[in-house]
JSON list of C-alpha atoms in Angstrom, two decimals:
[
{"chain": "P", "resi": 1, "resn": "UNK", "atom": "CA", "xyz": [115.32, 93.98, 116.83]},
{"chain": "P", "resi": 2, "resn": "UNK", "atom": "CA", "xyz": [114.49, 97.64, 117.10]},
{"chain": "P", "resi": 3, "resn": "UNK", "atom": "CA", "xyz": [113.42, 98.99, 120.49]},
{"chain": "P", "resi": 4, "resn": "UNK", "atom": "CA", "xyz": [111.05, 101.91, 121.05]},
{"chain": "P", "resi": 5, "resn": "UNK", "atom": "CA", "xyz": [110.85, 103.85, 124.28]},
{"chain": "P", "resi": 6, "resn": "UNK", "atom": "CA", "xyz": [108.36, 106.60, 125.11]},
{"chain": "P", "resi": 7, "resn": "UNK", "atom": "CA", "xyz": [108.42, 109.24, 127.79]},
{"chain": "P", "resi": 8, "resn": "UNK", "atom": "CA", "xyz": [106.85, 110.27, 130.02]},
{"chain": "P", "resi": 9, "resn": "UNK", "atom": "CA", "xyz": [104.65, 107.25, 130.80]},
{"chain": "P", "resi": 10, "resn": "UNK", "atom": "CA", "xyz": [101.96, 109.50, 132.30]},
{"chain": "P", "resi": 11, "resn": "UNK", "atom": "CA", "xyz": [101.15, 113.16, 131.94]},
{"chain": "P", "resi": 12, "resn": "UNK", "atom": "CA", "xyz": [98.49, 115.29, 133.60]},
{"chain": "P", "resi": 13, "resn": "UNK", "atom": "CA", "xyz": [97.75, 118.71, 132.14]},
{"chain": "P", "resi": 14, "resn": "UNK", "atom": "CA", "xyz": [95.38, 121.56, 132.75]},
{"chain": "P", "resi": 15, "resn": "UNK", "atom": "CA", "xyz": [93.23, 122.43, 129.75]},
{"chain": "P", "resi": 16, "resn": "UNK", "atom": "CA", "xyz": [95.01, 124.97, 127.58]},
{"chain": "P", "resi": 17, "resn": "UNK", "atom": "CA", "xyz": [98.53, 123.82, 128.46]},
{"chain": "P", "resi": 18, "resn": "UNK", "atom": "CA", "xyz": [101.11, 122.62, 125.95]},
{"chain": "P", "resi": 19, "resn": "UNK", "atom": "CA", "xyz": [102.97, 119.31, 126.09]},
{"chain": "P", "resi": 20, "resn": "UNK", "atom": "CA", "xyz": [105.78, 117.38, 124.42]},
{"chain": "P", "resi": 21, "resn": "UNK", "atom": "CA", "xyz": [105.86, 113.60, 124.15]},
{"chain": "P", "resi": 22, "resn": "UNK", "atom": "CA", "xyz": [109.10, 111.87, 123.23]},
{"chain": "P", "resi": 23, "resn": "UNK", "atom": "CA", "xyz": [109.85, 108.64, 121.37]},
{"chain": "P", "resi": 24, "resn": "UNK", "atom": "CA", "xyz": [113.37, 107.17, 121.18]},
{"chain": "P", "resi": 25, "resn": "UNK", "atom": "CA", "xyz": [114.20, 104.31, 118.83]},
{"chain": "P", "resi": 26, "resn": "UNK", "atom": "CA", "xyz": [117.30, 102.17, 118.76]},
{"chain": "P", "resi": 27, "resn": "UNK", "atom": "CA", "xyz": [118.02, 101.85, 115.01]},
{"chain": "P", "resi": 28, "resn": "UNK", "atom": "CA", "xyz": [117.39, 103.52, 111.67]},
{"chain": "P", "resi": 29, "resn": "UNK", "atom": "CA", "xyz": [113.76, 103.28, 110.57]},
{"chain": "P", "resi": 30, "resn": "UNK", "atom": "CA", "xyz": [111.72, 103.27, 107.37]},
{"chain": "P", "resi": 31, "resn": "UNK", "atom": "CA", "xyz": [108.48, 104.17, 109.12]},
{"chain": "P", "resi": 32, "resn": "UNK", "atom": "CA", "xyz": [107.66, 106.14, 112.26]},
{"chain": "P", "resi": 33, "resn": "UNK", "atom": "CA", "xyz": [104.03, 106.68, 113.18]},
{"chain": "P", "resi": 34, "resn": "UNK", "atom": "CA", "xyz": [102.21, 108.42, 116.03]},
{"chain": "P", "resi": 35, "resn": "UNK", "atom": "CA", "xyz": [98.78, 107.20, 117.12]},
{"chain": "P", "resi": 36, "resn": "UNK", "atom": "CA", "xyz": [96.11, 108.24, 119.60]},
{"chain": "P", "resi": 37, "resn": "UNK", "atom": "CA", "xyz": [94.19, 105.33, 121.07]},
{"chain": "P", "resi": 38, "resn": "UNK", "atom": "CA", "xyz": [90.59, 106.27, 121.80]},
{"chain": "P", "resi": 39, "resn": "UNK", "atom": "CA", "xyz": [88.63, 104.96, 124.81]},
{"chain": "P", "resi": 40, "resn": "UNK", "atom": "CA", "xyz": [87.18, 102.16, 122.66]},
{"chain": "P", "resi": 41, "resn": "UNK", "atom": "CA", "xyz": [90.63, 100.94, 121.74]},
{"chain": "P", "resi": 42, "resn": "UNK", "atom": "CA", "xyz": [90.93, 102.09, 118.15]},
{"chain": "P", "resi": 43, "resn": "UNK", "atom": "CA", "xyz": [94.26, 103.49, 117.03]},
{"chain": "P", "resi": 44, "resn": "UNK", "atom": "CA", "xyz": [93.82, 106.81, 115.26]},
{"chain": "P", "resi": 45, "resn": "UNK", "atom": "CA", "xyz": [96.63, 107.82, 112.92]},
{"chain": "P", "resi": 46, "resn": "UNK", "atom": "CA", "xyz": [98.14, 111.17, 113.85]},
{"chain": "P", "resi": 47, "resn": "UNK", "atom": "CA", "xyz": [101.35, 111.33, 111.84]},
{"chain": "P", "resi": 48, "resn": "UNK", "atom": "CA", "xyz": [103.42, 109.23, 109.47]},
{"chain": "P", "resi": 49, "resn": "UNK", "atom": "CA", "xyz": [106.80, 110.85, 109.96]},
{"chain": "P", "resi": 50, "resn": "UNK", "atom": "CA", "xyz": [110.01, 108.82, 109.36]},
{"chain": "P", "resi": 51, "resn": "UNK", "atom": "CA", "xyz": [111.84, 112.16, 109.16]},
{"chain": "P", "resi": 52, "resn": "UNK", "atom": "CA", "xyz": [111.17, 115.89, 109.18]},
{"chain": "P", "resi": 53, "resn": "UNK", "atom": "CA", "xyz": [108.37, 117.97, 110.65]},
{"chain": "P", "resi": 54, "resn": "UNK", "atom": "CA", "xyz": [104.61, 117.94, 110.07]},
{"chain": "P", "resi": 55, "resn": "UNK", "atom": "CA", "xyz": [101.75, 119.90, 111.53]},
{"chain": "P", "resi": 56, "resn": "UNK", "atom": "CA", "xyz": [98.05, 119.19, 111.75]},
{"chain": "P", "resi": 57, "resn": "UNK", "atom": "CA", "xyz": [96.06, 121.80, 113.65]},
{"chain": "P", "resi": 58, "resn": "UNK", "atom": "CA", "xyz": [97.14, 121.91, 117.29]},
{"chain": "P", "resi": 59, "resn": "UNK", "atom": "CA", "xyz": [99.38, 118.87, 116.83]},
{"chain": "P", "resi": 60, "resn": "UNK", "atom": "CA", "xyz": [102.80, 118.75, 115.28]},
{"chain": "P", "resi": 61, "resn": "UNK", "atom": "CA", "xyz": [105.57, 116.17, 115.13]},
{"chain": "P", "resi": 62, "resn": "UNK", "atom": "CA", "xyz": [109.27, 116.18, 114.43]},
{"chain": "P", "resi": 63, "resn": "UNK", "atom": "CA", "xyz": [111.51, 113.19, 113.76]},
{"chain": "P", "resi": 64, "resn": "UNK", "atom": "CA", "xyz": [115.29, 113.57, 113.83]},
{"chain": "P", "resi": 65, "resn": "UNK", "atom": "CA", "xyz": [116.23, 110.30, 112.16]},
{"chain": "P", "resi": 66, "resn": "UNK", "atom": "CA", "xyz": [119.99, 110.76, 112.58]},
{"chain": "P", "resi": 67, "resn": "UNK", "atom": "CA", "xyz": [119.56, 111.09, 116.35]},
{"chain": "P", "resi": 68, "resn": "UNK", "atom": "CA", "xyz": [116.83, 108.43, 116.54]},
{"chain": "P", "resi": 69, "resn": "UNK", "atom": "CA", "xyz": [114.06, 110.29, 118.25]},
{"chain": "P", "resi": 70, "resn": "UNK", "atom": "CA", "xyz": [110.67, 111.79, 117.49]},
{"chain": "P", "resi": 71, "resn": "UNK", "atom": "CA", "xyz": [108.63, 114.40, 119.35]},
{"chain": "P", "resi": 72, "resn": "UNK", "atom": "CA", "xyz": [104.88, 114.98, 119.38]},
{"chain": "P", "resi": 73, "resn": "UNK", "atom": "CA", "xyz": [103.74, 118.45, 120.38]},
{"chain": "P", "resi": 74, "resn": "UNK", "atom": "CA", "xyz": [100.25, 119.16, 121.60]},
{"chain": "P", "resi": 75, "resn": "UNK", "atom": "CA", "xyz": [99.37, 122.83, 121.97]},
{"chain": "P", "resi": 76, "resn": "UNK", "atom": "CA", "xyz": [96.40, 124.36, 123.79]},
{"chain": "P", "resi": 77, "resn": "UNK", "atom": "CA", "xyz": [95.35, 120.95, 125.05]},
{"chain": "P", "resi": 78, "resn": "UNK", "atom": "CA", "xyz": [91.67, 120.04, 125.32]},
{"chain": "P", "resi": 79, "resn": "UNK", "atom": "CA", "xyz": [89.93, 117.40, 127.41]},
{"chain": "P", "resi": 80, "resn": "UNK", "atom": "CA", "xyz": [89.27, 115.46, 124.20]},
{"chain": "P", "resi": 81, "resn": "UNK", "atom": "CA", "xyz": [93.05, 115.04, 123.79]},
{"chain": "P", "resi": 82, "resn": "UNK", "atom": "CA", "xyz": [93.04, 112.67, 126.76]},
{"chain": "P", "resi": 83, "resn": "UNK", "atom": "CA", "xyz": [94.01, 109.08, 126.08]},
{"chain": "P", "resi": 84, "resn": "UNK", "atom": "CA", "xyz": [97.06, 107.02, 125.26]},
{"chain": "P", "resi": 85, "resn": "UNK", "atom": "CA", "xyz": [99.55, 108.15, 122.64]},
{"chain": "P", "resi": 86, "resn": "UNK", "atom": "CA", "xyz": [101.74, 105.56, 120.95]},
{"chain": "P", "resi": 87, "resn": "UNK", "atom": "CA", "xyz": [104.67, 105.87, 118.66]},
{"chain": "P", "resi": 88, "resn": "UNK", "atom": "CA", "xyz": [105.65, 102.91, 116.50]},
{"chain": "P", "resi": 89, "resn": "UNK", "atom": "CA", "xyz": [108.67, 102.27, 114.31]},
{"chain": "P", "resi": 90, "resn": "UNK", "atom": "CA", "xyz": [109.41, 99.90, 111.47]},
{"chain": "P", "resi": 91, "resn": "UNK", "atom": "CA", "xyz": [112.87, 99.03, 110.22]},
{"chain": "P", "resi": 92, "resn": "UNK", "atom": "CA", "xyz": [112.10, 96.34, 107.65]},
{"chain": "P", "resi": 93, "resn": "UNK", "atom": "CA", "xyz": [109.38, 93.93, 106.66]},
{"chain": "P", "resi": 94, "resn": "UNK", "atom": "CA", "xyz": [105.94, 94.65, 108.07]},
{"chain": "P", "resi": 95, "resn": "UNK", "atom": "CA", "xyz": [106.46, 94.66, 111.81]},
{"chain": "P", "resi": 96, "resn": "UNK", "atom": "CA", "xyz": [105.64, 97.94, 113.54]},
{"chain": "P", "resi": 97, "resn": "UNK", "atom": "CA", "xyz": [107.27, 98.02, 116.97]},
{"chain": "P", "resi": 98, "resn": "UNK", "atom": "CA", "xyz": [105.25, 100.03, 119.46]},
{"chain": "P", "resi": 99, "resn": "UNK", "atom": "CA", "xyz": [106.40, 101.89, 122.52]},
{"chain": "P", "resi": 100, "resn": "UNK", "atom": "CA", "xyz": [104.65, 101.46, 125.86]},
{"chain": "P", "resi": 101, "resn": "UNK", "atom": "CA", "xyz": [102.63, 104.63, 125.32]},
{"chain": "P", "resi": 102, "resn": "UNK", "atom": "CA", "xyz": [102.11, 107.92, 127.14]},
{"chain": "P", "resi": 103, "resn": "UNK", "atom": "CA", "xyz": [98.83, 108.23, 129.00]},
{"chain": "P", "resi": 104, "resn": "UNK", "atom": "CA", "xyz": [97.67, 111.83, 128.82]},
{"chain": "P", "resi": 105, "resn": "UNK", "atom": "CA", "xyz": [94.97, 113.24, 131.05]},
{"chain": "P", "resi": 106, "resn": "UNK", "atom": "CA", "xyz": [93.73, 116.79, 130.39]},
{"chain": "P", "resi": 107, "resn": "UNK", "atom": "CA", "xyz": [91.75, 118.30, 133.24]},
{"chain": "P", "resi": 108, "resn": "UNK", "atom": "CA", "xyz": [89.11, 121.02, 132.68]},
{"chain": "H", "resi": 1, "resn": "UNK", "atom": "CA", "xyz": [84.18, 105.62, 104.48]},
{"chain": "H", "resi": 2, "resn": "UNK", "atom": "CA", "xyz": [85.91, 102.37, 103.61]},
{"chain": "H", "resi": 3, "resn": "UNK", "atom": "CA", "xyz": [88.43, 102.03, 106.41]},
{"chain": "H", "resi": 4, "resn": "UNK", "atom": "CA", "xyz": [89.61, 98.77, 107.92]},
{"chain": "H", "resi": 5, "resn": "UNK", "atom": "CA", "xyz": [86.73, 96.80, 109.44]},
{"chain": "H", "resi": 6, "resn": "UNK", "atom": "CA", "xyz": [86.81, 93.94, 111.92]},
{"chain": "H", "resi": 7, "resn": "UNK", "atom": "CA", "xyz": [84.18, 91.48, 113.04]},
{"chain": "H", "resi": 8, "resn": "UNK", "atom": "CA", "xyz": [83.10, 90.75, 115.68]},
{"chain": "H", "resi": 9, "resn": "UNK", "atom": "CA", "xyz": [83.90, 93.77, 117.85]},
{"chain": "H", "resi": 10, "resn": "UNK", "atom": "CA", "xyz": [83.58, 91.74, 121.05]},
{"chain": "H", "resi": 11, "resn": "UNK", "atom": "CA", "xyz": [83.82, 88.01, 121.71]},
{"chain": "H", "resi": 12, "resn": "UNK", "atom": "CA", "xyz": [83.35, 86.19, 125.00]},
{"chain": "H", "resi": 13, "resn": "UNK", "atom": "CA", "xyz": [84.18, 82.51, 125.00]},
{"chain": "H", "resi": 14, "resn": "UNK", "atom": "CA", "xyz": [84.94, 79.70, 127.38]},
{"chain": "H", "resi": 15, "resn": "UNK", "atom": "CA", "xyz": [88.38, 78.25, 127.77]},
{"chain": "H", "resi": 16, "resn": "UNK", "atom": "CA", "xyz": [89.01, 75.48, 125.26]},
{"chain": "H", "resi": 17, "resn": "UNK", "atom": "CA", "xyz": [86.67, 76.83, 122.58]},
{"chain": "H", "resi": 18, "resn": "UNK", "atom": "CA", "xyz": [87.82, 77.91, 119.13]},
{"chain": "H", "resi": 19, "resn": "UNK", "atom": "CA", "xyz": [87.24, 81.45, 117.89]},
{"chain": "H", "resi": 20, "resn": "UNK", "atom": "CA", "xyz": [87.64, 83.11, 114.50]},
{"chain": "H", "resi": 21, "resn": "UNK", "atom": "CA", "xyz": [87.98, 86.80, 113.74]},
{"chain": "H", "resi": 22, "resn": "UNK", "atom": "CA", "xyz": [87.63, 88.55, 110.38]},
{"chain": "H", "resi": 23, "resn": "UNK", "atom": "CA", "xyz": [89.39, 91.62, 109.01]},
{"chain": "H", "resi": 24, "resn": "UNK", "atom": "CA", "xyz": [88.52, 93.52, 105.83]},
{"chain": "H", "resi": 25, "resn": "UNK", "atom": "CA", "xyz": [91.31, 95.88, 104.76]},
{"chain": "H", "resi": 26, "resn": "UNK", "atom": "CA", "xyz": [91.06, 99.16, 102.88]},
{"chain": "H", "resi": 27, "resn": "UNK", "atom": "CA", "xyz": [90.18, 98.02, 99.37]},
{"chain": "H", "resi": 28, "resn": "UNK", "atom": "CA", "xyz": [93.27, 99.18, 97.49]},
{"chain": "H", "resi": 29, "resn": "UNK", "atom": "CA", "xyz": [95.72, 97.95, 100.17]},
{"chain": "H", "resi": 30, "resn": "UNK", "atom": "CA", "xyz": [97.48, 94.69, 99.47]},
{"chain": "H", "resi": 31, "resn": "UNK", "atom": "CA", "xyz": [99.26, 94.36, 102.82]},
{"chain": "H", "resi": 32, "resn": "UNK", "atom": "CA", "xyz": [97.38, 93.20, 105.89]},
{"chain": "H", "resi": 33, "resn": "UNK", "atom": "CA", "xyz": [98.70, 92.92, 109.47]},
{"chain": "H", "resi": 34, "resn": "UNK", "atom": "CA", "xyz": [97.52, 91.38, 112.73]},
{"chain": "H", "resi": 35, "resn": "UNK", "atom": "CA", "xyz": [98.56, 92.68, 116.17]},
{"chain": "H", "resi": 36, "resn": "UNK", "atom": "CA", "xyz": [97.57, 91.81, 119.72]},
{"chain": "H", "resi": 37, "resn": "UNK", "atom": "CA", "xyz": [97.28, 94.25, 122.60]},
{"chain": "H", "resi": 38, "resn": "UNK", "atom": "CA", "xyz": [96.96, 93.31, 126.26]},
{"chain": "H", "resi": 39, "resn": "UNK", "atom": "CA", "xyz": [95.92, 95.70, 129.01]},
{"chain": "H", "resi": 40, "resn": "UNK", "atom": "CA", "xyz": [98.41, 98.47, 129.65]},
{"chain": "H", "resi": 41, "resn": "UNK", "atom": "CA", "xyz": [100.75, 97.45, 126.84]},
{"chain": "H", "resi": 42, "resn": "UNK", "atom": "CA", "xyz": [101.41, 98.62, 123.32]},
{"chain": "H", "resi": 43, "resn": "UNK", "atom": "CA", "xyz": [100.25, 96.44, 120.43]},
{"chain": "H", "resi": 44, "resn": "UNK", "atom": "CA", "xyz": [102.51, 93.51, 119.49]},
{"chain": "H", "resi": 45, "resn": "UNK", "atom": "CA", "xyz": [102.95, 92.24, 115.96]},
{"chain": "H", "resi": 46, "resn": "UNK", "atom": "CA", "xyz": [101.59, 88.77, 115.14]},
{"chain": "H", "resi": 47, "resn": "UNK", "atom": "CA", "xyz": [101.79, 88.32, 111.37]},
{"chain": "H", "resi": 48, "resn": "UNK", "atom": "CA", "xyz": [101.38, 90.01, 108.01]},
{"chain": "H", "resi": 49, "resn": "UNK", "atom": "CA", "xyz": [100.34, 89.22, 104.46]},
{"chain": "H", "resi": 50, "resn": "UNK", "atom": "CA", "xyz": [101.17, 90.66, 101.10]},
{"chain": "H", "resi": 51, "resn": "UNK", "atom": "CA", "xyz": [98.24, 89.67, 98.92]},
{"chain": "H", "resi": 52, "resn": "UNK", "atom": "CA", "xyz": [97.62, 86.03, 99.89]},
{"chain": "H", "resi": 53, "resn": "UNK", "atom": "CA", "xyz": [101.20, 85.27, 100.94]},
{"chain": "H", "resi": 54, "resn": "UNK", "atom": "CA", "xyz": [101.97, 85.21, 104.65]},
{"chain": "H", "resi": 55, "resn": "UNK", "atom": "CA", "xyz": [105.39, 86.86, 104.78]},
{"chain": "H", "resi": 56, "resn": "UNK", "atom": "CA", "xyz": [106.23, 87.02, 108.47]},
{"chain": "H", "resi": 57, "resn": "UNK", "atom": "CA", "xyz": [105.04, 85.41, 111.69]},
{"chain": "H", "resi": 58, "resn": "UNK", "atom": "CA", "xyz": [105.94, 86.39, 115.24]},
{"chain": "H", "resi": 59, "resn": "UNK", "atom": "CA", "xyz": [107.04, 83.87, 117.80]},
{"chain": "H", "resi": 60, "resn": "UNK", "atom": "CA", "xyz": [103.95, 85.04, 119.71]},
{"chain": "H", "resi": 61, "resn": "UNK", "atom": "CA", "xyz": [101.88, 83.16, 117.13]},
{"chain": "H", "resi": 62, "resn": "UNK", "atom": "CA", "xyz": [101.80, 79.75, 118.76]},
{"chain": "H", "resi": 63, "resn": "UNK", "atom": "CA", "xyz": [100.60, 76.66, 116.92]},
{"chain": "H", "resi": 64, "resn": "UNK", "atom": "CA", "xyz": [97.09, 77.32, 118.29]},
{"chain": "H", "resi": 65, "resn": "UNK", "atom": "CA", "xyz": [96.90, 80.44, 116.12]},
{"chain": "H", "resi": 66, "resn": "UNK", "atom": "CA", "xyz": [96.41, 80.42, 112.37]},
{"chain": "H", "resi": 67, "resn": "UNK", "atom": "CA", "xyz": [95.85, 83.28, 109.97]},
{"chain": "H", "resi": 68, "resn": "UNK", "atom": "CA", "xyz": [94.73, 83.13, 106.38]},
{"chain": "H", "resi": 69, "resn": "UNK", "atom": "CA", "xyz": [94.09, 85.48, 103.51]},
{"chain": "H", "resi": 70, "resn": "UNK", "atom": "CA", "xyz": [93.00, 83.07, 100.80]},
{"chain": "H", "resi": 71, "resn": "UNK", "atom": "CA", "xyz": [92.09, 85.50, 98.01]},
{"chain": "H", "resi": 72, "resn": "UNK", "atom": "CA", "xyz": [94.26, 88.40, 99.01]},
{"chain": "H", "resi": 73, "resn": "UNK", "atom": "CA", "xyz": [91.30, 90.41, 100.29]},
{"chain": "H", "resi": 74, "resn": "UNK", "atom": "CA", "xyz": [89.85, 89.75, 103.77]},
{"chain": "H", "resi": 75, "resn": "UNK", "atom": "CA", "xyz": [91.76, 87.78, 106.39]},
{"chain": "H", "resi": 76, "resn": "UNK", "atom": "CA", "xyz": [90.77, 85.49, 109.25]},
{"chain": "H", "resi": 77, "resn": "UNK", "atom": "CA", "xyz": [92.59, 84.81, 112.50]},
{"chain": "H", "resi": 78, "resn": "UNK", "atom": "CA", "xyz": [91.64, 81.60, 114.28]},
{"chain": "H", "resi": 79, "resn": "UNK", "atom": "CA", "xyz": [92.58, 80.67, 117.82]},
{"chain": "H", "resi": 80, "resn": "UNK", "atom": "CA", "xyz": [92.09, 77.03, 118.74]},
{"chain": "H", "resi": 81, "resn": "UNK", "atom": "CA", "xyz": [91.62, 75.74, 122.29]},
{"chain": "H", "resi": 82, "resn": "UNK", "atom": "CA", "xyz": [91.53, 79.23, 123.75]},
{"chain": "H", "resi": 83, "resn": "UNK", "atom": "CA", "xyz": [93.29, 79.95, 127.05]},
{"chain": "H", "resi": 84, "resn": "UNK", "atom": "CA", "xyz": [92.70, 82.76, 129.53]},
{"chain": "H", "resi": 85, "resn": "UNK", "atom": "CA", "xyz": [96.01, 84.27, 128.45]},
{"chain": "H", "resi": 86, "resn": "UNK", "atom": "CA", "xyz": [94.57, 84.80, 124.98]},
{"chain": "H", "resi": 87, "resn": "UNK", "atom": "CA", "xyz": [92.27, 87.51, 126.36]},
{"chain": "H", "resi": 88, "resn": "UNK", "atom": "CA", "xyz": [93.33, 90.67, 124.54]},
{"chain": "H", "resi": 89, "resn": "UNK", "atom": "CA", "xyz": [92.39, 93.16, 121.85]},
{"chain": "H", "resi": 90, "resn": "UNK", "atom": "CA", "xyz": [93.18, 91.80, 118.38]},
{"chain": "H", "resi": 91, "resn": "UNK", "atom": "CA", "xyz": [93.94, 94.58, 115.94]},
{"chain": "H", "resi": 92, "resn": "UNK", "atom": "CA", "xyz": [94.10, 94.42, 112.17]},
{"chain": "H", "resi": 93, "resn": "UNK", "atom": "CA", "xyz": [95.83, 96.96, 109.95]},
{"chain": "H", "resi": 94, "resn": "UNK", "atom": "CA", "xyz": [96.41, 97.44, 106.24]},
{"chain": "H", "resi": 95, "resn": "UNK", "atom": "CA", "xyz": [98.78, 99.41, 104.04]},
{"chain": "H", "resi": 96, "resn": "UNK", "atom": "CA", "xyz": [99.69, 99.83, 100.40]},
{"chain": "H", "resi": 97, "resn": "UNK", "atom": "CA", "xyz": [102.58, 97.72, 99.13]},
{"chain": "H", "resi": 98, "resn": "UNK", "atom": "CA", "xyz": [105.96, 99.31, 99.59]},
{"chain": "H", "resi": 99, "resn": "UNK", "atom": "CA", "xyz": [108.72, 99.73, 102.07]},
{"chain": "H", "resi": 100, "resn": "UNK", "atom": "CA", "xyz": [107.59, 101.23, 105.35]},
{"chain": "H", "resi": 101, "resn": "UNK", "atom": "CA", "xyz": [104.20, 102.44, 104.16]},
{"chain": "H", "resi": 102, "resn": "UNK", "atom": "CA", "xyz": [101.74, 103.92, 106.65]},
{"chain": "H", "resi": 103, "resn": "UNK", "atom": "CA", "xyz": [99.57, 101.36, 108.40]},
{"chain": "H", "resi": 104, "resn": "UNK", "atom": "CA", "xyz": [95.89, 102.05, 109.13]},
{"chain": "H", "resi": 105, "resn": "UNK", "atom": "CA", "xyz": [94.14, 100.18, 111.92]},
{"chain": "H", "resi": 106, "resn": "UNK", "atom": "CA", "xyz": [90.67, 98.78, 112.35]},
{"chain": "H", "resi": 107, "resn": "UNK", "atom": "CA", "xyz": [88.56, 99.09, 115.53]},
{"chain": "H", "resi": 108, "resn": "UNK", "atom": "CA", "xyz": [89.78, 95.77, 116.92]},
{"chain": "H", "resi": 109, "resn": "UNK", "atom": "CA", "xyz": [88.14, 92.64, 118.31]},
{"chain": "H", "resi": 110, "resn": "UNK", "atom": "CA", "xyz": [88.15, 92.39, 122.10]},
{"chain": "H", "resi": 111, "resn": "UNK", "atom": "CA", "xyz": [88.40, 88.75, 123.19]},
{"chain": "H", "resi": 112, "resn": "UNK", "atom": "CA", "xyz": [87.56, 87.62, 126.70]},
{"chain": "H", "resi": 113, "resn": "UNK", "atom": "CA", "xyz": [88.26, 84.01, 127.60]},
{"chain": "H", "resi": 114, "resn": "UNK", "atom": "CA", "xyz": [86.45, 82.84, 130.75]}
]
């Protein structure tokens, strides 16, 4: 089945800095999603982006489907951006395959 | 807001007991998914339904686990004879029908087996 790898596993930033999180996937996909997991464990949808580029405020994402990777950009980071970011991919059926996550810590 | 809801939010049980969790999807979504997440890992797929039909089950879903969606609306996940290894966050998601549609997650049920 499809494999999803995220990098880096951990990231520490000073407030105001920018960051890029990467997600590599091993096969063509019909769905690619980015999530932020809050401290209570809920997965918050950030982007549904099987291809192309989207922006939402300080966050943007780009998926290059032909090269099998996706990037999540966080600009002007805030302490509230801290947490774990997951990407997840789906090739067929209903099974989203998640990466191991990137744990982001933004220091004031 | 009528997002995905799950009940209970937390469950503590003793080894060997049975537990049942409920998930209510977004009302117009006919696909419903169950995932399990252990500490430090990403969520892992367990099973999914389209309306009342269970279309796919993971090998993670041992014979102690059973999921139902009898009327194509809410779903239940039952774990029989719980083991300490079942301790995890159980996440439910829903999506509209269609290939690769965006999945929306509920708040999860955190299970602790003593």
